[in-house]
Tab-separated table of C-alpha atoms in Angstrom:
chain	number	residue	atom	x	y	z
L	29	UNK	CA	-237.110	264.130	16.131
L	30	UNK	CA	-233.824	263.133	14.731
L	31	UNK	CA	-230.505	264.453	16.009
L	32	UNK	CA	-226.578	263.834	15.144
L	33	UNK	CA	-225.173	264.784	18.821
L	34	UNK	CA	-223.846	261.261	19.764
L	35	UNK	CA	-221.858	261.426	16.318
L	36	UNK	CA	-220.682	265.145	17.329
L	37	UNK	CA	-219.687	264.094	20.730
L	38	UNK	CA	-217.800	261.255	19.420
L	39	UNK	CA	-215.663	263.306	17.124
L	40	UNK	CA	-214.804	265.440	19.342
L	41	UNK	CA	-214.153	262.553	22.534
L	42	UNK	CA	-216.068	264.016	24.683
L	43	UNK	CA	-218.227	261.778	27.365
L	44	UNK	CA	-221.765	262.480	28.121
L	45	UNK	CA	-221.185	264.149	31.256
L	46	UNK	CA	-218.742	266.452	29.590
L	47	UNK	CA	-221.296	267.774	27.356
L	48	UNK	CA	-223.942	268.145	30.074
L	49	UNK	CA	-221.993	270.229	31.960
L	50	UNK	CA	-221.126	272.137	29.101
L	51	UNK	CA	-224.927	272.715	28.344
L	52	UNK	CA	-225.929	273.405	31.591
L	53	UNK	CA	-228.282	270.224	31.722
L	54	UNK	CA	-227.827	266.615	33.547
L	55	UNK	CA	-226.341	263.489	32.048
L	56	UNK	CA	-229.977	261.883	31.662
L	57	UNK	CA	-230.736	264.330	29.564
L	58	UNK	CA	-228.006	264.422	26.769
L	59	UNK	CA	-228.647	260.871	26.992
L	60	UNK	CA	-232.462	261.038	26.623
L	61	UNK	CA	-231.804	263.602	23.463
L	62	UNK	CA	-228.691	261.170	21.719
L	63	UNK	CA	-231.797	258.282	21.774
L	64	UNK	CA	-234.438	260.412	20.920
L	65	UNK	CA	-236.390	259.815	23.572
L	66	UNK	CA	-236.582	263.625	24.312
L	67	UNK	CA	-236.637	266.454	21.930
L	68	UNK	CA	-234.740	269.434	23.436
L	69	UNK	CA	-236.305	272.885	23.609
L	70	UNK	CA	-235.382	275.279	21.145
L	71	UNK	CA	-233.146	277.117	23.564
L	72	UNK	CA	-230.949	274.295	24.407
L	73	UNK	CA	-230.998	273.723	20.598
L	74	UNK	CA	-229.480	277.137	20.220
L	75	UNK	CA	-226.903	276.348	23.006
L	76	UNK	CA	-226.036	273.248	21.369
L	77	UNK	CA	-225.166	274.805	18.027
L	78	UNK	CA	-223.356	277.301	19.235
L	79	UNK	CA	-221.319	274.885	21.363
L	80	UNK	CA	-220.393	272.704	18.182
L	81	UNK	CA	-219.999	275.690	15.883
L	82	UNK	CA	-222.856	274.859	13.852
L	83	UNK	CA	-226.405	275.579	12.716
L	84	UNK	CA	-229.260	274.228	14.607
L	85	UNK	CA	-230.492	272.283	11.127
L	86	UNK	CA	-227.010	270.434	10.762
L	87	UNK	CA	-227.642	268.811	14.202
L	88	UNK	CA	-231.633	268.372	14.777
L	89	UNK	CA	-233.575	267.198	12.225
L	90	UNK	CA	-237.153	266.240	10.808
L	91	UNK	CA	-238.206	262.568	11.489
L	92	UNK	CA	-237.826	261.898	7.770
L	93	UNK	CA	-234.501	262.825	8.369
L	94	UNK	CA	-234.395	265.959	6.154
L	95	UNK	CA	-233.562	269.397	7.906
L	96	UNK	CA	-235.701	272.212	8.169
L	97	UNK	CA	-232.950	274.060	5.321
L	98	UNK	CA	-233.841	271.230	3.049
L	99	UNK	CA	-237.314	271.441	3.014
L	100	UNK	CA	-237.470	275.542	2.750
L	101	UNK	CA	-235.041	274.664	-0.735
E	23	UNK	CA	-209.515	265.621	22.256
E	24	UNK	CA	-211.017	269.329	22.247
E	25	UNK	CA	-211.339	270.347	25.879
E	26	UNK	CA	-214.970	270.936	27.123
E	27	UNK	CA	-214.878	274.317	29.349
E	28	UNK	CA	-218.177	273.674	32.153
E	29	UNK	CA	-220.006	276.401	33.364
E	30	UNK	CA	-219.112	278.044	36.223
E	31	UNK	CA	-221.844	276.944	38.561
E	32	UNK	CA	-222.524	273.427	37.285
E	33	UNK	CA	-226.104	271.611	36.779
E	34	UNK	CA	-224.985	269.024	39.299
E	35	UNK	CA	-223.565	270.921	42.083
E	36	UNK	CA	-226.564	273.549	41.667
E	37	UNK	CA	-229.116	270.685	41.808
E	38	UNK	CA	-227.384	269.088	45.072
E	39	UNK	CA	-227.016	272.428	46.491
E	40	UNK	CA	-230.763	272.831	45.896
E	41	UNK	CA	-231.833	269.488	46.769
E	42	UNK	CA	-229.845	269.784	50.297
E	43	UNK	CA	-231.428	273.073	51.164
E	44	UNK	CA	-234.647	271.523	50.313
E	45	UNK	CA	-234.427	268.522	52.878
E	46	UNK	CA	-233.529	271.052	55.338
E	47	UNK	CA	-236.217	272.774	55.041
E	48	UNK	CA	-238.015	269.703	54.879
E	49	UNK	CA	-236.814	268.278	58.131
E	50	UNK	CA	-237.424	271.749	59.901
E	51	UNK	CA	-241.030	271.556	58.555
E	52	UNK	CA	-241.291	268.134	59.458
E	53	UNK	CA	-239.947	268.907	63.312
E	54	UNK	CA	-242.559	271.811	63.524
E	55	UNK	CA	-245.332	269.204	62.486
E	56	UNK	CA	-244.239	267.143	65.430
E	57	UNK	CA	-243.701	270.474	67.666
E	58	UNK	CA	-247.762	271.315	67.206
E	59	UNK	CA	-248.898	267.279	67.210
E	60	UNK	CA	-247.242	266.892	70.431
E	61	UNK	CA	-246.057	270.248	72.337
E	62	UNK	CA	-249.118	271.372	73.591
E	63	UNK	CA	-249.677	268.101	75.653
E	64	UNK	CA	-246.023	266.790	76.655
E	65	UNK	CA	-243.962	270.473	76.730
E	66	UNK	CA	-246.361	273.428	77.480
E	67	UNK	CA	-249.260	271.881	78.996
E	68	UNK	CA	-251.492	273.520	76.417
E	69	UNK	CA	-251.099	276.864	77.003
E	70	UNK	CA	-252.947	278.608	74.050
E	71	UNK	CA	-249.869	280.889	73.465
E	72	UNK	CA	-247.289	278.860	72.931
E	73	UNK	CA	-249.749	276.517	70.806
E	74	UNK	CA	-250.347	279.511	68.392
E	75	UNK	CA	-246.387	280.362	68.523
E	76	UNK	CA	-245.671	276.968	67.046
E	77	UNK	CA	-248.091	277.168	64.714
E	78	UNK	CA	-246.842	280.257	63.444
E	79	UNK	CA	-243.804	278.691	63.521
E	80	UNK	CA	-245.103	275.821	61.288
E	81	UNK	CA	-246.499	277.973	58.745
E	82	UNK	CA	-243.433	280.113	58.629
E	83	UNK	CA	-240.965	276.969	57.873
E	84	UNK	CA	-243.901	275.630	55.483
E	85	UNK	CA	-243.411	279.113	53.547
E	86	UNK	CA	-240.086	278.431	53.636
E	87	UNK	CA	-240.051	274.567	52.589
E	88	UNK	CA	-242.317	275.445	49.576
E	89	UNK	CA	-239.703	278.835	48.274
E	90	UNK	CA	-236.909	276.174	48.921
E	91	UNK	CA	-239.057	273.592	46.672
E	92	UNK	CA	-239.538	276.536	44.167
E	93	UNK	CA	-236.298	277.446	43.489
E	94	UNK	CA	-235.461	273.629	43.314
E	95	UNK	CA	-237.801	273.198	40.211
E	96	UNK	CA	-236.421	276.195	38.800
E	97	UNK	CA	-232.863	274.846	38.911
E	98	UNK	CA	-234.157	271.320	37.004
E	99	UNK	CA	-232.984	271.383	33.021
E	100	UNK	CA	-236.010	270.588	31.108
E	101	UNK	CA	-236.526	266.713	30.790
E	102	UNK	CA	-236.208	267.034	34.898
E	103	UNK	CA	-238.516	269.738	35.084
E	104	UNK	CA	-240.829	267.713	32.673
E	105	UNK	CA	-240.700	264.524	34.892
E	106	UNK	CA	-241.461	266.357	38.014
E	107	UNK	CA	-244.133	268.113	36.242
E	108	UNK	CA	-245.874	264.269	35.107
E	109	UNK	CA	-245.103	262.995	38.769
E	110	UNK	CA	-247.314	266.258	40.142
E	111	UNK	CA	-249.815	265.310	37.240
E	112	UNK	CA	-250.280	261.982	38.453
E	113	UNK	CA	-250.258	262.581	41.912
E	114	UNK	CA	-253.162	265.005	41.408
E	115	UNK	CA	-255.047	262.805	39.594
E	116	UNK	CA	-254.345	259.681	41.684
E	117	UNK	CA	-255.659	261.458	44.755
E	118	UNK	CA	-258.668	262.939	43.530
E	119	UNK	CA	-259.565	259.702	42.050
E	120	UNK	CA	-258.865	257.662	45.497
E	121	UNK	CA	-259.417	260.554	47.920
E	122	UNK	CA	-263.225	261.148	47.110
E	123	UNK	CA	-264.489	257.785	46.851
E	124	UNK	CA	-262.696	256.819	50.431
E	125	UNK	CA	-263.814	259.577	52.097
E	126	UNK	CA	-267.497	258.787	51.053
E	127	UNK	CA	-267.320	255.189	51.925
E	128	UNK	CA	-266.151	256.415	55.301
E	129	UNK	CA	-268.562	258.586	55.417
E	130	UNK	CA	-271.389	255.917	54.792
E	131	UNK	CA	-269.809	253.158	56.949
E	132	UNK	CA	-268.786	251.272	53.564
E	133	UNK	CA	-265.172	250.877	54.988
E	134	UNK	CA	-264.221	250.227	58.382
E	135	UNK	CA	-261.238	252.707	58.469
E	136	UNK	CA	-261.656	256.738	58.969
E	137	UNK	CA	-260.656	258.815	55.894
E	138	UNK	CA	-257.506	260.333	57.680
E	139	UNK	CA	-255.550	263.688	55.975
E	140	UNK	CA	-252.717	261.751	57.167
E	141	UNK	CA	-253.781	258.309	54.304
E	142	UNK	CA	-254.112	260.586	52.059
E	143	UNK	CA	-250.738	262.530	52.352
E	144	UNK	CA	-249.292	259.217	52.560
E	145	UNK	CA	-251.321	258.175	49.396
E	146	UNK	CA	-249.821	261.368	47.483
E	147	UNK	CA	-246.280	260.621	48.514
E	148	UNK	CA	-246.386	257.062	47.300
E	149	UNK	CA	-247.817	258.065	44.210
E	150	UNK	CA	-245.382	260.989	43.884
E	151	UNK	CA	-242.435	258.493	44.541
E	152	UNK	CA	-243.396	255.873	42.103
E	153	UNK	CA	-244.497	258.621	39.266
E	154	UNK	CA	-240.707	260.290	39.872
E	155	UNK	CA	-238.840	256.589	39.851
E	156	UNK	CA	-241.097	255.763	36.291
E	157	UNK	CA	-240.122	259.010	34.721
E	158	UNK	CA	-236.331	258.300	35.540
E	159	UNK	CA	-236.403	254.695	34.101
E	160	UNK	CA	-238.458	256.022	31.381
E	161	UNK	CA	-235.522	258.701	29.950
E	162	UNK	CA	-232.645	256.527	31.457
């Protein structure tokens, strides 16, 4: 699963540590998600979407780059 | 810059508190293990009552350590929990794979050493340590 976490974080000028604090996870987890080594749970994905004020499918994508919303359309 | 507001009880501080608590329980447990190992001979001259009390204390502190470890694991985030779970899985596997043949070979005198529980505990501790280090490196 791909994600735009790094881009969204950079747009807001947040550090990995700040984002980790806000999502109540370790900085290592944020790094692993950003580099695609670890897929977050649905619960964590929801927390991220609330934090960024976006829908989950706007942050997380399928491997081929399509979001869930695109597939349904 | 948009300011992020960290949660009241941050992950780092909460995990650190859990680690310190677990370390204290671990230290206490090791202390009571030493007490039941050396106490009967050096402290109370093999008096049965004191030995039983020391064993009871060891079990109680052991339960405390177990609960503290449970709390620590529950406090981890999902990635750390996965690393921990992988470490446990590898440790159990290695202990079974290595423990059974060593025990059998020691029983038949194939290897000169005695199949001691301490050796198995050392193997488990080292395997878990290496697994955790590998897991942390893998998701670094």
